[in-house]
Amino acid sequence: MISNRESKFIKSLQLKKFRQLENQFVVEGAKNVLELLKSGLEVIKVFATTDFMAKHKELLSNHHELISETKEADLKKAGSFSANNAALALVKIPDETKIDTSQSILAFDRIKDPGNLGTVIRIADWYGFKQIVCSSESVDCYNPKVISATMGSFARVRVHYTDLAELLDQSEHVYGTTLQGDNIHKLKFQEPAVVVFGNESEGLSEDLKPYLTQEVFIPGYGSAESLNVAVSTAVFCDNFRRLLKA
Amino acid sequence: MISNRESKFIKSLQLKKFRQLENQFVVEGAKNVLELLKSGLEVIKVFATTDFMAKHKELLSNHHELISETKEADLKKAGSFSANNAALALVKIPDETKIDTSQSILAFDRIKDPGNLGTVIRIADWYGFKQIVCSSESVDCYNPKVISATMGSFARVRVHYTDLAELLDQSEHVYGTTLQGDNIHKLKFQEPAVVVFGNESEGLSEDLKPYLTQEVFIPGYGSAESLNVAVSTAVFCDNFRRLLKA
């Protein structure tokens, strides 16, 4: 079960302030909790229904001292999504690690929408990027809506926050989508690269543009003025993997 | 201004039942209202702030008898998004037209999330598809969340609802993404085509699969199990336009 005290604590972690204070975040829903249990992240507590526990006995066996059997209604009440009817976990926020610039990186300049950040984490995971770097003003990656939208990929992709200008300045291959860029279908890409995407409504900051070694344009064939940031990320990654120089 | 009666009427149109009864839908926000005014859709009424009216005098001049000057606070109260601080319009739902099978079509099997449908309408518009066809169980395209997510593209892309099996049965080139498909990077596509995408959690219905003339796979390079439907649509469209047989 979830005590009133626990329920209050879980609710408090919807706010970044309390996540930072407690150094914990919440993972909700069957898919996300299963991916969590398979990952190396440090699980503090798991609340799960009898049904979920029966179905995933083996995976849960490594964590049995952390599990609390919980009614579906209590899970829904404590969590932030009414669709969460199977499991919820408290997880330690992993320690800061250094950004590994020997691998390609997706970078986001002031990404604000939690659904967008969650979706790009899932896209990064599909296309084999293990690191995302966000500018400091971006939405927090431990926001429950971000975790939810990752569909489990939060467990495999590390998100860093830093000054992007500094990162781009150190990188040899810096790609970014702009309206003046070259047609992505006709380029070749090199690794390790940093690929940088702009803010949802304002695009890429002017002060980051000088760092781009190649401006890239995703060709349109109709009348829409733009693509959303997650869609641009996916189309970029698909072409990047296809067009990597051997 | 917006009278109480009008405000109540606008709110009622958040529900499909009332949209169908009144044959009207609501368009909110500066970008969407501007695209509406440029389109051939039949505008019934526009509520706009003094500021919006001053900024877009020329465009509004064709509709001046339909415009009601409105306070920002009243707009926010009547609309479904607190971010709507510029304009809101009532629009006639266009008459049913026949699906034009001489042009390529994006088709969606039981698409449920309004944000996803709005995003794929925007993607269709970017990639030059003028028609979307949804299975009858799909979310309504005049839902305010759908309109909002289209970023104006609702004004250029027509959405039809029909039995997909019938449509696919009549089409010579039917493409669909499946996990068993051929690598999309290595195919050639032909027009006019119907490209069909499955439900968010269940994928493509088994009874639609026999109609596919080419199963297509979007190659992954990491560990995520799937891409979301809007992301798959975008990656598909980008490859489709690139790989069309001359």
Coordinates of C-alpha atoms in Angstrom, one line a residue:
Chain A
M1 CA 0.0 0.0 0.0
I2 CA 0.9 3.7 -0.2
S3 CA 0.7 5.5 3.1
N4 CA -0.6 9.1 3.2
R5 CA 2.9 10.3 4.0
E6 CA 4.3 8.4 0.9
S7 CA 1.5 9.7 -1.3
K8 CA 2.3 13.2 -0.3
F9 CA 6.0 12.6 -0.8
I10 CA 5.4 11.2 -4.3
K11 CA 3.2 14.2 -5.2
S12 CA 5.9 16.6 -4.0
L13 CA 8.4 15.1 -6.5
Q14 CA 6.2 16.5 -9.4
L15 CA 8.1 19.7 -8.6
K16 CA 11.7 20.1 -9.7
K17 CA 12.5 21.9 -6.4
F18 CA 11.6 18.8 -4.3
R19 CA 13.3 16.4 -6.8
Q20 CA 16.5 18.3 -6.3
L21 CA 16.1 18.5 -2.6
E22 CA 15.4 14.8 -2.2
N23 CA 17.6 13.7 -5.2
Q24 CA 14.8 11.4 -6.3
F25 CA 12.3 11.2 -9.2
V26 CA 9.2 9.2 -10.0
V27 CA 8.7 6.6 -12.7
E28 CA 5.1 5.6 -13.5
G29 CA 3.4 3.0 -15.6
A30 CA 4.2 -0.6 -16.5
K31 CA 6.4 -0.1 -19.5
N32 CA 8.6 2.6 -17.8
V33 CA 8.9 0.7 -14.5
L34 CA 9.9 -2.5 -16.4
E35 CA 12.6 -0.6 -18.3
L36 CA 13.8 0.9 -15.1
L37 CA 14.1 -2.5 -13.4
K38 CA 16.3 -3.7 -16.3
S39 CA 18.5 -0.6 -16.1
G40 CA 21.4 0.2 -13.8
L41 CA 19.5 3.1 -12.2
E42 CA 19.2 2.9 -8.4
V43 CA 15.6 2.0 -7.4
I44 CA 14.5 3.2 -3.9
K45 CA 11.0 1.8 -3.8
V46 CA 8.5 0.1 -6.1
F47 CA 4.7 0.3 -5.6
A48 CA 3.0 -2.3 -7.7
T49 CA -0.3 -4.1 -8.1
T50 CA -0.7 -7.8 -7.3
D51 CA -1.3 -8.4 -11.0
F52 CA 1.9 -6.6 -12.1
M53 CA 3.9 -8.4 -9.4
A54 CA 2.6 -11.8 -10.6
K55 CA 3.4 -11.0 -14.2
H56 CA 6.9 -9.8 -13.7
K57 CA 8.1 -12.1 -10.8
E58 CA 11.5 -12.8 -12.2
L59 CA 12.4 -9.2 -13.0
L60 CA 11.2 -8.1 -9.6
S61 CA 13.0 -10.8 -7.7
N62 CA 16.2 -8.7 -7.6
H63 CA 14.3 -6.0 -5.9
H64 CA 11.9 -7.8 -3.6
E65 CA 12.8 -6.0 -0.5
L66 CA 11.9 -2.7 -2.1
I67 CA 8.4 -3.7 -3.3
S68 CA 5.1 -2.7 -1.8
E69 CA 2.0 -4.3 -3.0
T70 CA -0.5 -1.6 -3.8
K71 CA -4.1 -1.2 -4.9
E72 CA -4.7 0.2 -8.4
A73 CA -6.8 3.1 -7.0
D74 CA -3.9 4.2 -4.7
L75 CA -1.4 4.2 -7.6
K76 CA -3.7 6.4 -9.6
K77 CA -4.2 8.7 -6.7
A78 CA -0.5 9.1 -5.9
G79 CA 0.8 9.4 -9.5
S80 CA 0.4 12.1 -12.0
F81 CA -1.4 10.0 -14.7
S82 CA -4.7 8.4 -14.3
A83 CA -3.7 5.8 -16.9
N84 CA -1.1 4.5 -14.5
N85 CA -2.7 1.4 -13.1
A86 CA 0.2 -1.0 -12.7
A87 CA 3.3 0.3 -11.0
L88 CA 5.2 3.4 -9.7
A89 CA 8.8 3.6 -8.5
L90 CA 11.0 6.1 -6.7
V91 CA 14.4 6.3 -8.2
K92 CA 17.7 8.0 -7.2
I93 CA 18.7 10.8 -9.6
P94 CA 22.0 9.5 -11.0
D95 CA 25.2 11.4 -10.2
E96 CA 26.4 14.0 -12.7
T97 CA 28.9 12.4 -15.2
K98 CA 31.1 14.1 -17.7
I99 CA 29.8 14.4 -21.3
D100 CA 31.5 11.9 -23.5
T101 CA 32.5 13.8 -26.6
S102 CA 34.0 10.8 -28.3
Q103 CA 30.4 9.8 -29.1
S104 CA 27.8 11.7 -31.2
I105 CA 25.4 13.8 -29.2
L106 CA 21.9 15.4 -29.7
A107 CA 21.8 18.9 -28.2
F108 CA 18.7 21.0 -27.5
D109 CA 18.7 24.8 -27.1
R110 CA 16.0 25.8 -24.6
I111 CA 13.6 22.8 -25.2
K112 CA 10.6 23.7 -23.1
D113 CA 7.8 21.2 -23.6
P114 CA 8.2 18.0 -21.4
G115 CA 6.4 15.9 -24.1
N116 CA 8.9 17.0 -26.7
L117 CA 11.9 16.2 -24.5
G118 CA 10.5 12.8 -23.7
T119 CA 9.8 12.1 -27.3
V120 CA 13.4 13.1 -28.4
I121 CA 14.8 10.9 -25.7
R122 CA 12.9 8.0 -27.2
I123 CA 14.1 9.0 -30.7
A124 CA 17.7 9.2 -29.4
D125 CA 17.4 5.7 -28.1
W126 CA 15.9 4.4 -31.4
Y127 CA 18.8 6.0 -33.4
G128 CA 21.6 4.9 -31.0
F129 CA 22.5 8.2 -29.4
K130 CA 23.3 7.6 -25.7
Q131 CA 23.6 11.2 -24.7
I132 CA 21.4 14.3 -24.9
V133 CA 22.7 17.7 -23.9
C134 CA 20.3 20.5 -23.1
S135 CA 20.9 24.2 -22.5
S136 CA 20.5 25.1 -18.8
E137 CA 17.1 26.8 -19.4
S138 CA 15.5 23.6 -20.8
V139 CA 12.8 21.6 -19.1
D140 CA 14.0 19.2 -16.4
C141 CA 14.4 15.6 -17.7
Y142 CA 13.0 14.1 -14.4
N143 CA 9.7 15.9 -14.9
P144 CA 7.0 13.1 -14.8
K145 CA 5.7 14.1 -18.2
V146 CA 9.2 13.7 -19.7
I147 CA 9.6 10.3 -18.2
S148 CA 6.2 9.2 -19.3
A149 CA 6.8 10.3 -23.0
T150 CA 10.1 8.4 -23.2
M151 CA 8.3 5.0 -23.1
G152 CA 11.2 3.5 -21.1
S153 CA 14.0 5.1 -23.0
F154 CA 14.9 7.4 -20.0
A155 CA 16.6 4.3 -18.7
R156 CA 19.1 4.2 -21.5
V157 CA 19.8 7.8 -22.6
R158 CA 21.6 10.2 -20.2
V159 CA 20.5 13.9 -20.3
H160 CA 23.1 16.6 -19.4
Y161 CA 22.5 20.3 -18.8
T162 CA 25.3 22.7 -19.7
D163 CA 26.2 25.8 -21.6
L164 CA 25.8 24.7 -25.2
A165 CA 28.2 27.3 -26.7
E166 CA 31.1 25.7 -24.7
L167 CA 30.2 22.2 -25.9
L168 CA 29.8 23.3 -29.6
D169 CA 33.1 25.2 -29.4
Q170 CA 35.0 22.0 -28.6
S171 CA 33.3 19.9 -31.3
E172 CA 34.7 19.3 -34.8
H173 CA 31.4 18.4 -36.5
V174 CA 28.5 20.6 -35.5
Y175 CA 25.2 20.1 -37.4
G176 CA 22.1 22.2 -37.0
T177 CA 18.8 22.6 -38.9
T178 CA 18.2 26.1 -40.3
L179 CA 16.0 27.4 -43.0
Q180 CA 19.1 28.4 -45.0
G181 CA 20.9 25.1 -44.7
D182 CA 21.8 22.6 -47.4
N183 CA 19.4 19.8 -48.4
I184 CA 19.9 17.0 -45.9
H185 CA 19.3 14.4 -48.6
K186 CA 22.5 15.4 -50.3
L187 CA 24.9 15.6 -47.5
K188 CA 27.4 13.3 -45.9
F189 CA 27.9 13.3 -42.1
Q190 CA 30.9 12.5 -39.9
E191 CA 31.2 11.3 -36.3
P192 CA 31.6 12.1 -33.5
A193 CA 29.1 15.0 -34.1
V194 CA 27.0 17.3 -32.1
V195 CA 23.6 17.9 -33.7
V196 CA 21.8 20.9 -32.3
F197 CA 18.1 21.8 -32.4
G198 CA 16.5 25.1 -31.5
N199 CA 13.7 26.2 -29.2
E200 CA 10.1 25.2 -30.2
S201 CA 8.9 28.7 -31.2
E202 CA 12.1 30.6 -31.7
G203 CA 14.4 28.1 -33.3
L204 CA 18.2 28.2 -32.7
S205 CA 19.7 31.1 -30.8
E206 CA 21.7 33.5 -32.9
D207 CA 24.7 33.2 -30.7
L208 CA 24.9 29.4 -31.4
K209 CA 24.7 29.6 -35.2
P210 CA 28.4 30.6 -35.6
Y211 CA 29.4 27.2 -34.1
L212 CA 27.6 25.2 -36.8
T213 CA 30.1 23.6 -39.2
Q214 CA 27.2 22.5 -41.5
E215 CA 23.7 24.1 -41.7
V216 CA 21.1 21.5 -42.7
F217 CA 17.7 22.0 -44.2
I218 CA 14.9 19.3 -44.2
P219 CA 13.2 19.9 -47.5
G220 CA 9.5 20.5 -47.5
Y221 CA 7.1 19.7 -50.4
G222 CA 4.0 21.5 -49.2
S223 CA 3.0 24.6 -47.3
A224 CA 3.6 24.1 -43.6
E225 CA 6.1 26.7 -42.3
S226 CA 7.9 24.3 -39.9
L227 CA 8.1 20.9 -38.3
N228 CA 8.0 20.4 -34.6
V229 CA 11.3 19.8 -32.8
A230 CA 10.7 16.1 -32.2
V231 CA 9.8 15.5 -35.8
S232 CA 12.9 17.5 -37.0
T233 CA 15.0 15.4 -34.6
A234 CA 13.7 12.1 -36.0
V235 CA 14.1 13.1 -39.7
F236 CA 17.6 14.4 -39.0
C237 CA 18.6 11.2 -37.1
D238 CA 17.2 9.0 -39.9
N239 CA 19.3 10.8 -42.5
F240 CA 22.3 11.1 -40.3
R241 CA 22.5 7.3 -39.8
R242 CA 21.9 6.7 -43.5
L243 CA 24.5 9.2 -44.7
L244 CA 27.4 8.6 -42.3
K245 CA 30.7 8.5 -44.1
A246 CA 32.2 5.0 -43.7
Chain B
M1 CA -16.7 41.1 -26.5
I2 CA -17.9 37.6 -25.9
S3 CA -21.3 37.4 -24.3
N4 CA -22.0 34.7 -21.7
R5 CA -24.2 33.0 -24.2
E6 CA -21.4 33.0 -26.8
S7 CA -18.9 31.8 -24.3
K8 CA -21.1 28.9 -23.4
F9 CA -21.7 28.1 -27.0
I10 CA -17.9 28.1 -27.7
K11 CA -17.3 25.8 -24.7
S12 CA -20.0 23.4 -25.9
L13 CA -18.1 22.9 -29.2
Q14 CA -15.3 21.2 -27.2
L15 CA -17.5 18.2 -27.5
K16 CA -17.9 16.3 -30.8
K17 CA -21.6 15.9 -30.1
F18 CA -22.2 19.6 -30.2
R19 CA -19.8 20.2 -33.1
Q20 CA -21.9 17.8 -35.2
L21 CA -25.2 19.2 -34.0
E22 CA -24.1 22.8 -34.9
N23 CA -21.8 21.9 -37.8
Q24 CA -19.2 24.3 -36.4
F25 CA -15.8 24.1 -34.8
V26 CA -13.5 26.4 -33.0
V27 CA -10.1 27.7 -34.1
E28 CA -7.9 29.3 -31.4
G29 CA -4.7 31.2 -31.3
A30 CA -3.0 33.8 -33.6
K31 CA -1.2 31.4 -35.9
N32 CA -4.2 29.1 -36.5
V33 CA -6.7 32.0 -36.9
L34 CA -4.4 33.7 -39.5
E35 CA -4.1 30.5 -41.5
L36 CA -7.9 30.1 -41.3
L37 CA -8.4 33.6 -42.7
K38 CA -6.1 32.8 -45.6
S39 CA -8.0 29.6 -46.4
G40 CA -11.2 28.9 -48.2
L41 CA -13.0 27.7 -45.0
E42 CA -16.2 29.4 -44.1
V43 CA -15.6 31.7 -41.1
I44 CA -18.7 32.4 -39.0
K45 CA -17.3 34.7 -36.4
V46 CA -13.9 36.0 -35.2
F47 CA -13.2 37.2 -31.7
A48 CA -9.9 39.1 -31.6
T49 CA -8.0 41.5 -29.4
T50 CA -7.5 45.2 -30.4
D51 CA -3.8 44.4 -30.8
F52 CA -4.4 41.4 -33.1
M53 CA -6.9 43.5 -35.2
A54 CA -4.4 46.3 -35.6
K55 CA -1.6 43.9 -36.6
H56 CA -3.6 42.0 -39.2
K57 CA -5.9 44.8 -40.6
E58 CA -5.5 43.8 -44.2
L59 CA -6.2 40.1 -43.8
L60 CA -9.2 40.9 -41.6
S61 CA -10.6 43.4 -43.9
N62 CA -12.4 40.7 -45.9
H63 CA -14.1 39.6 -42.8
H64 CA -14.8 42.8 -41.0
E65 CA -18.5 42.2 -40.5
L66 CA -17.7 39.0 -38.6
I67 CA -15.2 40.4 -36.2
S68 CA -15.9 41.2 -32.5
E69 CA -13.3 43.1 -30.6
T70 CA -12.6 41.1 -27.4
K71 CA -10.5 41.4 -24.2
E72 CA -7.7 39.0 -23.8
A73 CA -9.1 37.7 -20.5
D74 CA -12.4 36.9 -22.2
L75 CA -10.7 34.9 -24.9
K76 CA -8.7 32.9 -22.4
K77 CA -11.9 32.1 -20.5
A78 CA -13.9 31.0 -23.5
G79 CA -11.2 29.0 -25.2
S80 CA -9.6 25.7 -24.2
F81 CA -6.0 26.9 -24.0
S82 CA -4.9 29.5 -21.5
A83 CA -2.1 30.4 -24.0
N84 CA -4.7 31.8 -26.4
N85 CA -4.4 35.5 -26.0
A86 CA -5.0 36.9 -29.5
A87 CA -8.0 35.4 -31.4
L88 CA -10.6 32.7 -31.6
A89 CA -12.9 31.9 -34.5
L90 CA -16.0 29.9 -35.2
V91 CA -15.9 28.0 -38.4
K92 CA -18.3 26.0 -40.5
I93 CA -17.4 22.3 -40.8
P94 CA -16.8 21.8 -44.5
D95 CA -19.1 19.5 -46.5
E96 CA -18.0 15.9 -47.0
T97 CA -16.1 15.5 -50.3
K98 CA -15.0 12.4 -52.1
I99 CA -11.5 11.1 -51.4
D100 CA -9.3 11.9 -54.4
T101 CA -7.4 8.6 -55.0
S102 CA -5.5 10.2 -57.9
Q103 CA -3.2 11.8 -55.2
S104 CA -1.2 10.1 -52.5
I105 CA -2.8 9.7 -49.1
L106 CA -1.7 9.2 -45.5
A107 CA -4.1 6.8 -43.7
F108 CA -4.4 6.2 -40.0
D109 CA -5.8 3.2 -38.4
R110 CA -7.5 4.1 -35.1
I111 CA -5.4 7.1 -34.3
K112 CA -6.5 8.1 -30.8
D113 CA -4.4 11.0 -29.4
P114 CA -5.5 14.5 -30.6
G115 CA -2.0 15.8 -30.3
N116 CA -0.8 13.0 -32.6
L117 CA -3.5 13.7 -35.2
G118 CA -2.7 17.4 -35.2
T119 CA 1.0 16.7 -35.6
V120 CA 0.5 14.3 -38.5
I121 CA -1.7 16.9 -40.2
R122 CA 1.2 19.4 -39.9
I123 CA 3.6 16.7 -41.2
A124 CA 1.3 16.0 -44.2
D125 CA 1.2 19.7 -45.0
W126 CA 5.1 19.9 -44.9
Y127 CA 5.4 16.9 -47.2
G128 CA 2.7 17.9 -49.6
F129 CA 0.0 15.4 -48.8
K130 CA -3.4 17.2 -49.1
Q131 CA -5.5 14.4 -47.7
I132 CA -5.5 12.3 -44.6
V133 CA -7.9 9.3 -44.2
C134 CA -8.7 8.0 -40.8
S135 CA -10.6 4.8 -39.8
S136 CA -14.0 5.7 -38.3
E137 CA -12.9 4.9 -34.7
S138 CA -10.2 7.6 -34.8
V139 CA -10.2 10.9 -32.9
D140 CA -12.2 13.7 -34.4
C141 CA -10.1 16.2 -36.5
Y142 CA -12.2 19.2 -35.2
N143 CA -11.2 18.5 -31.6
P144 CA -9.6 21.7 -30.3
K145 CA -6.4 19.9 -29.3
V146 CA -6.1 18.6 -32.9
I147 CA -6.6 22.0 -34.4
S148 CA -4.1 23.5 -32.0
A149 CA -1.4 21.0 -32.8
T150 CA -1.7 21.5 -36.5
M151 CA -0.1 25.0 -36.3
G152 CA -2.4 26.2 -39.1
S153 CA -2.1 23.2 -41.3
F154 CA -5.7 22.2 -40.6
A155 CA -6.6 24.9 -43.2
R156 CA -4.8 23.0 -46.0
V157 CA -5.2 19.3 -45.3
R158 CA -8.5 17.6 -45.5
V159 CA -9.3 14.8 -43.1
H160 CA -11.7 12.0 -44.2
Y161 CA -13.2 9.2 -42.1
T162 CA -14.0 5.9 -43.7
D163 CA -13.5 2.2 -43.7
L164 CA -9.8 1.8 -44.4
A165 CA -10.1 -1.8 -45.8
E166 CA -12.2 -0.5 -48.7
L167 CA -9.8 2.4 -49.5
L168 CA -6.8 0.1 -49.4
D169 CA -8.6 -2.5 -51.5
Q170 CA -8.9 0.1 -54.4
S171 CA -5.3 1.3 -54.2
E172 CA -2.5 -0.1 -56.4
H173 CA 0.4 1.0 -54.1
V174 CA -0.2 0.5 -50.4
Y175 CA 2.7 1.0 -48.0
G176 CA 2.7 0.4 -44.3
T177 CA 5.3 0.3 -41.5
T178 CA 5.7 -3.1 -39.8
L179 CA 8.5 -4.7 -37.8
Q180 CA 8.9 -7.3 -40.6
G181 CA 9.1 -4.8 -43.4
D182 CA 12.0 -4.0 -45.8
N183 CA 14.5 -1.3 -44.9
I184 CA 13.0 2.0 -46.0
H185 CA 16.4 3.3 -47.0
K186 CA 16.6 0.8 -49.8
L187 CA 13.2 1.0 -51.4
K188 CA 11.6 2.9 -54.3
F189 CA 8.1 4.3 -54.0
Q190 CA 5.4 4.9 -56.6
E191 CA 2.4 7.3 -56.7
P192 CA -0.5 7.6 -56.2
A193 CA 0.0 5.7 -53.0
V194 CA -1.8 5.1 -49.7
V195 CA 0.6 5.0 -46.7
V196 CA -1.1 3.4 -43.7
F197 CA 0.0 3.8 -40.0
G198 CA -1.3 1.8 -37.1
N199 CA -2.8 2.6 -33.7
E200 CA -0.5 4.2 -31.1
S201 CA -0.3 1.1 -28.8
E202 CA -1.5 -1.7 -31.0
G203 CA 0.0 -0.9 -34.4
L204 CA -1.7 -1.9 -37.6
S205 CA -4.8 -4.1 -37.5
E206 CA -4.3 -7.6 -38.6
D207 CA -7.1 -7.4 -41.1
L208 CA -5.5 -4.4 -42.9
K209 CA -2.1 -6.1 -43.3
P210 CA -3.1 -8.3 -46.3
Y211 CA -3.7 -5.1 -48.3
L212 CA -0.2 -3.8 -48.0
T213 CA 1.7 -4.1 -51.3
Q214 CA 5.0 -3.3 -49.5
E215 CA 5.8 -3.6 -45.9
V216 CA 8.3 -1.1 -44.8
F217 CA 10.7 -1.0 -41.8
I218 CA 12.3 2.1 -40.4
P219 CA 15.7 0.9 -39.2
G220 CA 16.7 1.4 -35.6
Y221 CA 20.3 1.7 -34.4
G222 CA 19.6 1.6 -30.6
S223 CA 17.4 -0.1 -28.1
A224 CA 14.0 1.7 -28.2
E225 CA 11.2 -0.7 -29.1
S226 CA 9.2 1.7 -31.3
L227 CA 8.7 5.2 -32.5
N228 CA 5.6 7.2 -31.9
V229 CA 3.1 7.5 -34.8
A230 CA 3.9 11.1 -35.6
V231 CA 7.6 10.4 -35.7
S232 CA 7.1 7.3 -37.9
T233 CA 4.9 9.3 -40.2
A234 CA 7.6 12.0 -40.6
V235 CA 10.4 9.6 -41.2
F236 CA 8.3 7.7 -43.7
C237 CA 7.3 10.9 -45.6
D238 CA 10.9 12.1 -45.8
N239 CA 12.0 8.8 -47.3
F240 CA 9.0 8.6 -49.6
R241 CA 9.6 12.0 -51.1
R242 CA 13.3 11.3 -51.5
L243 CA 12.8 7.8 -53.0
L244 CA 9.9 8.4 -55.4
K245 CA 10.5 6.8 -58.8
A246 CA 10.7 9.5 -61.4

